[in-house]
């Protein structure tokens, strides 16, 4: 570790990222967005969901990947294997599955009833004799590379991925292995919100916690920022190839309201454990061993921010639709509540999440985008605690110029 320079703790560790302003062009340019689509989203591993969404043979869900101009079926086959396919019929291109999720033994295209097995093989063609030398064995659904990490399902639409999922996640992935994802991710709530903002405007909000003392001062801010750390300087920012990790303090002197105190007694609210324990957790969770720790984040490139704490998980995934429109997918995971008190606590946590994150953070996205597009300024300014945003831009440039 190098010594600090001018108090810029993170810059001194990653001087190669520089300290200058960052151009606004990547947030507003249709041309830049096209390059991101081709050189990033069509090339890297993308997080689709979790294995708990498809526990049984025949369970499937469909993800419309607008940014990759396709739709993907994720299915658990009769052999228990998870597979992914482009949701496109080999006959004349109709999507084979129209519903968002379900369970079945086959997929039948509603247009002319061509039928596919869960393994993607074409099983049945009505009036098959009418087709010229058709070879069913060559006309299955088009497979997509799929793999799992700690119960998270990833796909890669590149027909020949340049690296495996484990290689892609690398050291930062390994540093979170062993966190009790399966135990905690048993009760999932999802919010999907289409916002008129570039996907990086949305992601930036979750790559720094500098805004918490200000934007969230009425909702959740006081659970994190404290008189001794008023701007919520983090315990750790660390870079791992295209990915990053952050670790965030808690305010041990937080005085919750009576309702918050009651909810906190039976759960952890939304990452606000107020000095949660990371005992027995993997090295990437609370890596500095801080007593005043609330949560740690695995920020994986390009579009997912995964936050884990002592008892709950929050995940944000940003799906670009156009250069100025994004489908923001926000998820909370809690262990299944065993008592009414726990259920109350978790419901309170979700309500806090909606008020504190979806409303307050989300409220900035469209307004920020409209001003970025105004042309009034050409650059934005990033502080030392906003290192991960700077890193994201550098990584993007690397991919676009590769
Ligand atoms: Fe699917 Fe014809 S397009 S059966």
Short mmCIF file of C-alpha atoms and ligand atoms in Angstrom, two decimals:
data_model
loop_
_atom_site.label_atom_id
_atom_site.label_comp_id
_atom_site.label_asym_id
_atom_site.label_seq_id
_atom_site.Cartn_x
_atom_site.Cartn_y
_atom_site.Cartn_z
CA UNK A 1 0.00 0.00 0.00
CA UNK A 2 1.39 3.42 -0.94
CA UNK A 3 1.30 6.41 1.35
CA UNK A 4 -1.52 8.90 1.18
CA UNK A 5 -1.20 12.00 -1.00
CA UNK A 6 -2.96 15.19 0.03
CA UNK A 7 -5.43 13.07 2.00
CA UNK A 8 -6.57 11.42 -1.23
CA UNK A 9 -6.47 7.96 0.21
CA UNK A 10 -7.77 6.03 -2.78
CA UNK A 11 -6.02 8.02 -5.47
CA UNK A 12 -2.72 7.29 -3.78
CA UNK A 13 -3.42 3.59 -4.21
CA UNK A 14 -4.59 3.88 -7.80
CA UNK A 15 -2.73 6.89 -9.21
CA UNK A 16 -3.10 5.50 -12.75
CA UNK A 17 -6.77 6.51 -12.68
CA UNK A 18 -5.84 10.19 -12.44
CA UNK A 19 -7.84 12.93 -10.79
CA UNK A 20 -9.21 14.92 -13.71
CA UNK A 21 -12.81 15.55 -14.67
CA UNK A 22 -14.76 12.90 -16.60
CA UNK A 23 -16.45 13.70 -19.91
CA UNK A 24 -20.24 13.74 -20.10
CA UNK A 25 -20.30 12.34 -23.63
CA UNK A 26 -20.48 8.66 -22.50
CA UNK A 27 -23.73 9.44 -20.67
CA UNK A 28 -25.55 11.01 -23.62
CA UNK A 29 -24.06 9.79 -26.89
CA UNK A 30 -26.07 7.28 -28.99
CA UNK A 31 -22.83 6.37 -30.77
CA UNK A 32 -21.06 5.61 -27.48
CA UNK A 33 -24.02 3.49 -26.41
CA UNK A 34 -23.78 1.41 -29.61
CA UNK A 35 -20.13 0.75 -28.89
CA UNK A 36 -20.94 -0.27 -25.29
CA UNK A 37 -23.53 -2.69 -26.66
CA UNK A 38 -21.14 -4.34 -29.12
CA UNK A 39 -17.91 -4.30 -27.16
CA UNK A 40 -19.18 -4.82 -23.62
CA UNK A 41 -22.68 -6.24 -23.27
CA UNK A 42 -22.26 -8.68 -26.15
CA UNK A 43 -18.91 -9.83 -24.78
CA UNK A 44 -19.01 -10.21 -21.01
CA UNK A 45 -20.82 -12.35 -18.44
CA UNK A 46 -24.14 -10.83 -17.35
CA UNK A 47 -26.03 -11.65 -14.19
CA UNK A 48 -29.53 -12.97 -14.93
CA UNK A 49 -30.83 -13.99 -11.51
CA UNK A 50 -30.51 -16.77 -8.98
CA UNK A 51 -30.88 -20.53 -9.00
CA UNK A 52 -33.75 -20.27 -6.50
CA UNK A 53 -35.89 -18.85 -9.33
CA UNK A 54 -35.80 -22.22 -11.09
CA UNK A 55 -35.53 -24.89 -8.36
CA UNK A 56 -37.27 -27.74 -10.25
CA UNK A 57 -36.87 -29.50 -13.54
CA UNK A 58 -38.85 -27.60 -16.19
CA UNK A 59 -38.77 -24.27 -14.30
CA UNK A 60 -37.78 -21.41 -16.53
CA UNK A 61 -37.71 -17.66 -16.77
CA UNK A 62 -37.23 -15.32 -19.70
CA UNK A 63 -35.11 -12.22 -19.74
CA UNK A 64 -35.50 -9.68 -22.51
CA UNK A 65 -31.99 -8.41 -23.09
CA UNK A 66 -32.76 -5.27 -25.04
CA UNK A 67 -29.16 -4.16 -24.90
CA UNK A 68 -28.10 -7.36 -26.71
CA UNK A 69 -31.16 -7.21 -28.98
CA UNK A 70 -32.32 -10.62 -27.89
CA UNK A 71 -34.46 -12.48 -25.38
CA UNK A 72 -33.02 -15.33 -23.32
CA UNK A 73 -34.70 -18.42 -21.86
CA UNK A 74 -33.05 -19.76 -18.69
CA UNK A 75 -34.33 -23.25 -17.90
CA UNK A 76 -33.56 -26.14 -15.57
CA UNK A 77 -33.59 -29.34 -17.60
CA UNK A 78 -34.77 -32.82 -16.72
CA UNK A 79 -31.17 -33.62 -15.74
CA UNK A 80 -31.09 -30.70 -13.28
CA UNK A 81 -28.74 -28.71 -15.51
CA UNK A 82 -29.35 -25.01 -16.05
CA UNK A 83 -29.27 -24.04 -19.71
CA UNK A 84 -29.82 -20.82 -21.62
CA UNK A 85 -31.12 -20.31 -25.15
CA UNK A 86 -32.00 -17.44 -27.40
CA UNK A 87 -35.78 -17.25 -27.28
CA UNK A 88 -36.17 -17.64 -31.03
CA UNK A 89 -37.98 -20.30 -32.97
CA UNK A 90 -35.95 -21.99 -35.71
CA UNK A 91 -38.93 -21.87 -38.06
CA UNK A 92 -39.58 -18.18 -38.69
CA UNK A 93 -38.17 -16.46 -35.67
CA UNK A 94 -41.11 -16.04 -33.34
CA UNK A 95 -40.20 -15.96 -29.63
CA UNK A 96 -40.86 -19.47 -28.39
CA UNK A 97 -41.79 -18.36 -24.87
CA UNK A 98 -43.95 -15.29 -24.30
CA UNK A 99 -44.52 -15.45 -20.55
CA UNK A 100 -41.91 -14.16 -18.09
CA UNK A 101 -41.64 -17.46 -16.20
CA UNK A 102 -43.25 -20.84 -15.82
CA UNK A 103 -42.78 -24.59 -15.71
CA UNK A 104 -43.20 -27.16 -18.45
CA UNK A 105 -41.84 -30.25 -20.14
CA UNK A 106 -41.40 -28.64 -23.54
CA UNK A 107 -41.50 -25.25 -25.24
CA UNK A 108 -44.06 -24.94 -28.01
CA UNK A 109 -43.99 -21.97 -30.34
CA UNK A 110 -47.50 -20.56 -30.55
CA UNK A 111 -47.16 -19.58 -34.21
CA UNK A 112 -47.07 -23.04 -35.84
CA UNK A 113 -46.44 -25.27 -32.79
CA UNK A 114 -42.87 -26.32 -33.42
CA UNK A 115 -41.91 -27.94 -30.13
CA UNK A 116 -38.57 -27.98 -28.32
CA UNK A 117 -37.31 -30.02 -25.37
CA UNK A 118 -35.95 -28.45 -22.20
CA UNK A 119 -32.51 -29.24 -23.64
CA UNK A 120 -33.31 -27.04 -26.64
CA UNK A 121 -33.63 -29.88 -29.13
CA UNK A 122 -36.34 -29.59 -31.76
CA UNK A 123 -38.76 -32.44 -30.99
CA UNK A 124 -41.74 -31.94 -33.22
CA UNK A 125 -42.62 -30.17 -36.45
CA UNK A 126 -46.30 -30.30 -37.44
CA UNK A 127 -46.73 -31.53 -41.04
CA UNK A 128 -43.01 -32.23 -41.16
CA UNK A 129 -43.28 -33.79 -44.67
CA UNK A 130 -44.13 -30.36 -46.03
CA UNK A 131 -40.57 -29.11 -45.38
CA UNK A 132 -37.65 -29.77 -47.71
CA UNK A 133 -35.13 -32.21 -46.27
CA UNK A 134 -35.52 -30.82 -42.79
CA UNK A 135 -32.91 -31.98 -40.24
CA UNK A 136 -34.49 -31.58 -36.83
CA UNK A 137 -31.20 -32.34 -35.06
CA UNK A 138 -29.71 -29.16 -36.54
CA UNK A 139 -32.65 -26.92 -35.75
CA UNK A 140 -32.70 -26.71 -31.97
CA UNK A 141 -32.85 -23.48 -29.99
CA UNK A 142 -29.62 -21.52 -30.20
CA UNK A 143 -27.70 -22.10 -26.96
CA UNK A 144 -26.16 -19.31 -24.91
CA UNK A 145 -23.19 -19.80 -22.58
CA UNK A 146 -24.43 -20.08 -19.01
CA UNK A 147 -22.73 -20.67 -15.65
CA UNK A 148 -23.38 -20.05 -11.99
CA UNK A 149 -21.39 -18.44 -9.21
CA UNK A 150 -22.58 -18.74 -5.61
CA UNK A 151 -26.11 -19.39 -6.88
CA UNK A 152 -26.15 -16.41 -9.26
CA UNK A 153 -26.87 -17.33 -12.88
CA UNK A 154 -24.77 -15.61 -15.53
CA UNK A 155 -24.95 -15.79 -19.32
CA UNK A 156 -22.66 -14.60 -22.06
CA UNK A 157 -24.18 -13.99 -25.50
CA UNK A 158 -20.78 -14.15 -27.18
CA UNK A 159 -20.86 -17.53 -29.02
CA UNK A 160 -17.23 -17.97 -27.95
CA UNK A 161 -16.72 -16.28 -24.56
CA UNK A 162 -13.16 -15.12 -24.14
CA UNK A 163 -13.01 -16.29 -20.53
CA UNK A 164 -14.94 -18.49 -18.13
CA UNK A 165 -17.23 -16.94 -15.54
CA UNK A 166 -14.78 -17.80 -12.78
CA UNK A 167 -11.95 -16.21 -14.71
CA UNK A 168 -14.12 -13.15 -15.31
CA UNK A 169 -15.03 -12.71 -11.64
CA UNK A 170 -11.47 -13.51 -10.61
CA UNK A 171 -10.13 -12.57 -7.20
CA UNK A 172 -12.99 -10.33 -6.13
CA UNK A 173 -15.45 -13.15 -6.82
CA UNK A 174 -13.35 -15.53 -4.75
CA UNK A 175 -13.26 -13.02 -1.91
CA UNK A 176 -17.05 -13.29 -1.51
CA UNK A 177 -17.26 -17.08 -1.88
CA UNK A 178 -18.64 -18.64 1.29
CA UNK A 179 -20.99 -15.78 2.14
CA UNK A 180 -24.34 -17.44 3.01
CA UNK A 181 -26.05 -16.43 -0.23
CA UNK A 182 -28.24 -19.55 -0.40
CA UNK A 183 -29.36 -19.17 3.21
CA UNK A 184 -30.25 -15.50 2.87
CA UNK A 185 -31.58 -15.42 -0.67
CA UNK A 186 -34.72 -17.37 0.16
CA UNK A 187 -37.11 -14.43 0.11
CA UNK A 188 -36.62 -12.12 -2.83
CA UNK A 189 -38.50 -8.92 -3.66
CA UNK A 190 -37.91 -7.32 -7.05
CA UNK A 191 -38.68 -3.86 -8.36
CA UNK A 192 -38.25 -3.08 -12.06
CA UNK A 193 -38.36 0.58 -13.00
CA UNK A 194 -37.78 2.09 -16.44
CA UNK A 195 -36.09 5.46 -16.07
CA UNK A 196 -35.18 8.09 -18.65
CA UNK A 197 -31.50 8.05 -17.83
CA UNK A 198 -28.32 6.47 -19.10
CA UNK A 199 -27.50 3.22 -17.32
CA UNK A 200 -24.28 4.67 -15.91
CA UNK A 201 -26.17 7.55 -14.26
CA UNK A 202 -28.08 4.87 -12.35
CA UNK A 203 -25.06 2.70 -11.59
CA UNK A 204 -23.01 5.66 -10.39
CA UNK A 205 -25.45 6.15 -7.51
CA UNK A 206 -24.45 2.76 -6.14
CA UNK A 207 -20.71 3.06 -6.74
CA UNK A 208 -20.31 5.65 -4.02
CA UNK A 209 -21.87 6.37 -0.63
CA UNK A 210 -20.79 10.02 -0.51
CA UNK A 211 -24.39 11.02 -1.29
CA UNK A 212 -25.88 9.20 1.73
CA UNK A 213 -25.33 12.03 4.26
CA UNK A 214 -27.13 14.43 1.92
CA UNK A 215 -29.71 12.72 -0.27
CA UNK A 216 -30.76 10.21 2.38
CA UNK A 217 -30.40 12.44 5.44
CA UNK A 218 -34.09 12.12 6.29
CA UNK A 219 -34.45 8.40 5.62
CA UNK A 220 -31.44 6.18 6.25
CA UNK A 221 -28.45 8.52 6.35
CA UNK A 222 -28.05 8.67 10.12
CA UNK A 223 -27.68 4.89 10.34
CA UNK A 224 -24.41 5.22 8.41
CA UNK A 225 -22.91 8.71 8.62
CA UNK A 226 -21.82 9.73 12.13
CA UNK A 227 -20.43 12.88 13.76
CA UNK A 228 -16.95 11.39 13.51
CA UNK A 229 -17.48 10.39 9.85
CA UNK A 230 -20.04 12.92 8.61
CA UNK A 231 -19.50 12.32 4.87
CA UNK A 232 -19.35 8.56 5.23
CA UNK A 233 -15.81 7.94 4.04
CA UNK A 234 -15.64 4.22 3.38
CA UNK A 235 -13.50 1.55 5.00
CA UNK A 236 -12.32 0.17 1.68
CA UNK A 237 -12.37 0.80 -2.03
CA UNK A 238 -10.45 -1.83 -3.96
CA UNK A 239 -10.16 -2.58 -7.67
CA UNK A 240 -9.92 -6.04 -9.20
CA UNK A 241 -9.59 -5.94 -12.98
CA UNK A 242 -12.90 -4.60 -14.30
CA UNK A 243 -14.63 -5.11 -10.95
CA UNK A 244 -14.42 -3.41 -7.58
CA UNK A 245 -15.23 -3.81 -3.92
CA UNK A 246 -16.32 -1.35 -1.26
CA UNK A 247 -16.90 -1.63 2.44
CA UNK A 248 -19.13 0.83 4.26
CA UNK A 249 -19.18 1.99 7.90
CA UNK A 250 -22.14 2.02 10.25
CA UNK A 251 -22.95 4.74 12.77
CA UNK A 252 -22.64 2.95 16.08
CA UNK A 253 -24.29 5.92 17.80
CA UNK A 254 -27.34 5.85 15.57
CA UNK A 255 -30.54 6.49 17.52
CA UNK A 256 -33.29 4.72 15.64
CA UNK A 257 -36.89 5.85 15.93
CA UNK A 258 -39.09 3.61 18.13
CA UNK A 259 -40.45 1.80 15.05
CA UNK A 260 -36.97 1.39 13.57
CA UNK A 261 -35.74 0.03 16.91
CA UNK A 262 -38.54 -2.50 17.00
CA UNK A 263 -37.90 -3.60 13.42
CA UNK A 264 -34.16 -3.77 14.07
CA UNK A 265 -34.70 -6.06 17.04
CA UNK A 266 -36.00 -8.82 14.75
CA UNK A 267 -33.88 -8.28 11.65
CA UNK A 268 -31.42 -6.02 9.96
CA UNK A 269 -33.57 -3.48 8.09
CA UNK A 270 -31.91 -2.51 4.82
CA UNK A 271 -28.21 -3.06 5.38
CA UNK A 272 -28.47 -0.93 8.57
CA UNK A 273 -27.25 -3.47 11.06
CA UNK A 274 -25.46 -0.79 13.11
CA UNK A 275 -22.26 -2.69 13.57
CA UNK A 276 -23.24 -6.03 12.08
CA UNK A 277 -20.98 -8.98 12.62
CA UNK A 278 -18.89 -10.32 9.78
CA UNK A 279 -17.60 -13.17 11.93
CA UNK A 280 -17.03 -16.31 9.89
CA UNK A 281 -17.65 -14.48 6.65
CA UNK A 282 -15.25 -14.61 3.67
CA UNK A 283 -12.35 -12.20 3.38
CA UNK A 284 -14.12 -9.84 0.96
CA UNK A 285 -16.89 -9.10 3.45
CA UNK A 286 -15.74 -6.39 5.85
CA UNK A 287 -12.15 -6.86 4.63
CA UNK A 288 -10.71 -4.36 7.12
CA UNK A 289 -12.39 -6.09 10.07
CA UNK A 290 -14.00 -2.82 11.17
CA UNK A 291 -16.24 -2.85 14.23
CA UNK A 292 -18.40 -0.12 12.71
CA UNK A 293 -19.20 -2.10 9.57
CA UNK A 294 -22.60 -2.12 7.89
CA UNK A 295 -22.21 -3.68 4.44
CA UNK A 296 -19.78 -4.55 1.67
CA UNK A 297 -20.33 -4.24 -2.06
CA UNK A 298 -19.15 -6.32 -4.96
CA UNK A 299 -19.42 -3.99 -7.95
CA UNK A 300 -19.14 -6.19 -10.96
CA UNK A 301 -18.66 -4.87 -14.39
CA UNK A 302 -20.58 -3.87 -16.30
CA UNK A 303 -23.95 -3.42 -14.67
CA UNK A 304 -24.43 -5.01 -11.23
CA UNK A 305 -23.89 -3.80 -7.68
CA UNK A 306 -24.26 -6.53 -5.07
CA UNK A 307 -24.35 -5.43 -1.43
CA UNK A 308 -24.12 -7.95 1.40
CA UNK A 309 -24.51 -7.44 5.11
CA UNK A 310 -25.06 -9.40 8.26
CA UNK A 311 -28.43 -10.89 7.33
CA UNK A 312 -29.55 -9.31 4.07
CA UNK A 313 -28.58 -8.67 0.47
CA UNK A 314 -29.43 -5.87 -1.93
CA UNK A 315 -28.69 -6.03 -5.61
CA UNK A 316 -29.03 -3.41 -8.34
CA UNK A 317 -28.72 -4.32 -12.01
CA UNK A 318 -28.88 -1.69 -14.72
CA UNK A 319 -30.15 -2.87 -18.08
CA UNK A 320 -29.56 -0.31 -20.81
CA UNK A 321 -32.47 0.18 -23.21
CA UNK A 322 -31.12 3.15 -25.16
CA UNK A 323 -28.46 5.76 -24.48
CA UNK A 324 -30.91 7.61 -22.24
CA UNK A 325 -33.26 4.91 -20.99
CA UNK A 326 -32.57 2.13 -18.47
CA UNK A 327 -34.46 -0.71 -16.85
CA UNK A 328 -33.35 -0.55 -13.22
CA UNK A 329 -33.79 -3.87 -11.47
CA UNK A 330 -33.57 -3.63 -7.68
CA UNK A 331 -33.75 -6.66 -5.42
CA UNK A 332 -33.77 -7.29 -1.71
CA UNK A 333 -33.04 -10.73 -0.29
CA UNK A 334 -33.87 -11.78 3.24
CA UNK A 335 -33.99 -15.22 4.86
CA UNK A 336 -37.56 -16.53 4.94
CA UNK A 337 -39.19 -15.01 8.03
CA UNK A 338 -39.98 -17.62 10.70
CA UNK A 339 -42.04 -15.39 12.99
CA UNK A 340 -44.47 -12.52 12.56
CA UNK A 341 -41.95 -10.24 14.26
CA UNK A 342 -39.31 -11.13 11.66
CA UNK A 343 -41.86 -10.62 8.93
CA UNK A 344 -42.66 -7.16 10.30
CA UNK A 345 -38.96 -6.35 10.46
CA UNK A 346 -38.40 -7.40 6.85
CA UNK A 347 -41.46 -5.54 5.59
CA UNK A 348 -40.18 -2.46 7.37
CA UNK A 349 -36.79 -3.03 5.73
CA UNK A 350 -38.41 -3.24 2.30
CA UNK A 351 -40.43 -0.08 2.96
CA UNK A 352 -37.24 1.71 4.01
CA UNK A 353 -35.60 0.46 0.85
CA UNK A 354 -38.42 1.82 -1.30
CA UNK A 355 -38.47 5.21 0.45
CA UNK A 356 -34.73 5.54 0.88
CA UNK A 357 -33.36 4.03 -2.29
CA UNK A 358 -36.01 3.71 -4.97
CA UNK A 359 -37.60 7.09 -4.32
CA UNK A 360 -34.63 9.19 -3.21
CA UNK A 361 -31.92 7.72 -5.46
CA UNK A 362 -34.32 7.12 -8.33
CA UNK A 363 -35.60 10.66 -8.03
CA UNK A 364 -32.23 12.02 -9.12
CA UNK A 365 -31.70 9.87 -12.22
CA UNK A 366 -33.96 11.52 -14.77
CA UNK A 367 -33.21 15.03 -13.57
CA UNK A 368 -29.46 14.37 -13.72
CA UNK A 369 -29.77 12.91 -17.21
CA UNK A 370 -31.73 15.88 -18.53
CA UNK A 371 -29.05 18.30 -17.30
CA UNK A 372 -26.20 16.16 -18.61
CA UNK A 373 -27.91 16.33 -22.00
CA UNK A 374 -28.39 20.11 -21.76
CA UNK A 375 -24.89 20.84 -23.03
CA UNK A 376 -24.34 23.36 -20.22
CA UNK A 377 -21.23 21.46 -19.14
CA UNK A 378 -18.94 18.99 -20.84
CA UNK A 379 -17.50 17.25 -17.79
CA UNK A 380 -18.35 16.06 -14.31
CA UNK A 381 -16.09 16.21 -11.26
CA UNK A 382 -15.26 13.18 -9.13
CA UNK A 383 -13.84 13.15 -5.61
CA UNK A 384 -11.55 10.58 -4.04
CA UNK A 385 -14.49 8.67 -2.55
CA UNK A 386 -15.97 8.41 -6.04
CA UNK A 387 -13.05 6.33 -7.29
CA UNK A 388 -15.25 3.48 -8.51
CA UNK A 389 -17.10 5.73 -10.94
CA UNK A 390 -13.78 6.86 -12.37
CA UNK A 391 -12.67 3.24 -12.54
CA UNK A 392 -15.84 2.24 -14.39
CA UNK A 393 -15.15 4.86 -17.07
CA UNK A 394 -11.54 3.69 -17.45
CA UNK A 395 -12.59 0.05 -17.75
CA UNK A 396 -15.24 0.98 -20.32
CA UNK A 397 -12.64 2.82 -22.40
CA UNK A 398 -10.42 -0.24 -22.26
CA UNK A 399 -13.20 -2.47 -23.57
CA UNK A 400 -14.24 -0.01 -26.26
CA UNK A 401 -10.69 0.36 -27.51
CA UNK A 402 -9.82 -3.34 -27.32
FE1 LIG B 1 -42.35 -20.85 -34.50
FE2 LIG B 1 -43.47 -21.03 -36.88
S1 LIG B 1 -42.37 -19.35 -36.06
S2 LIG B 1 -43.48 -22.47 -35.29
#
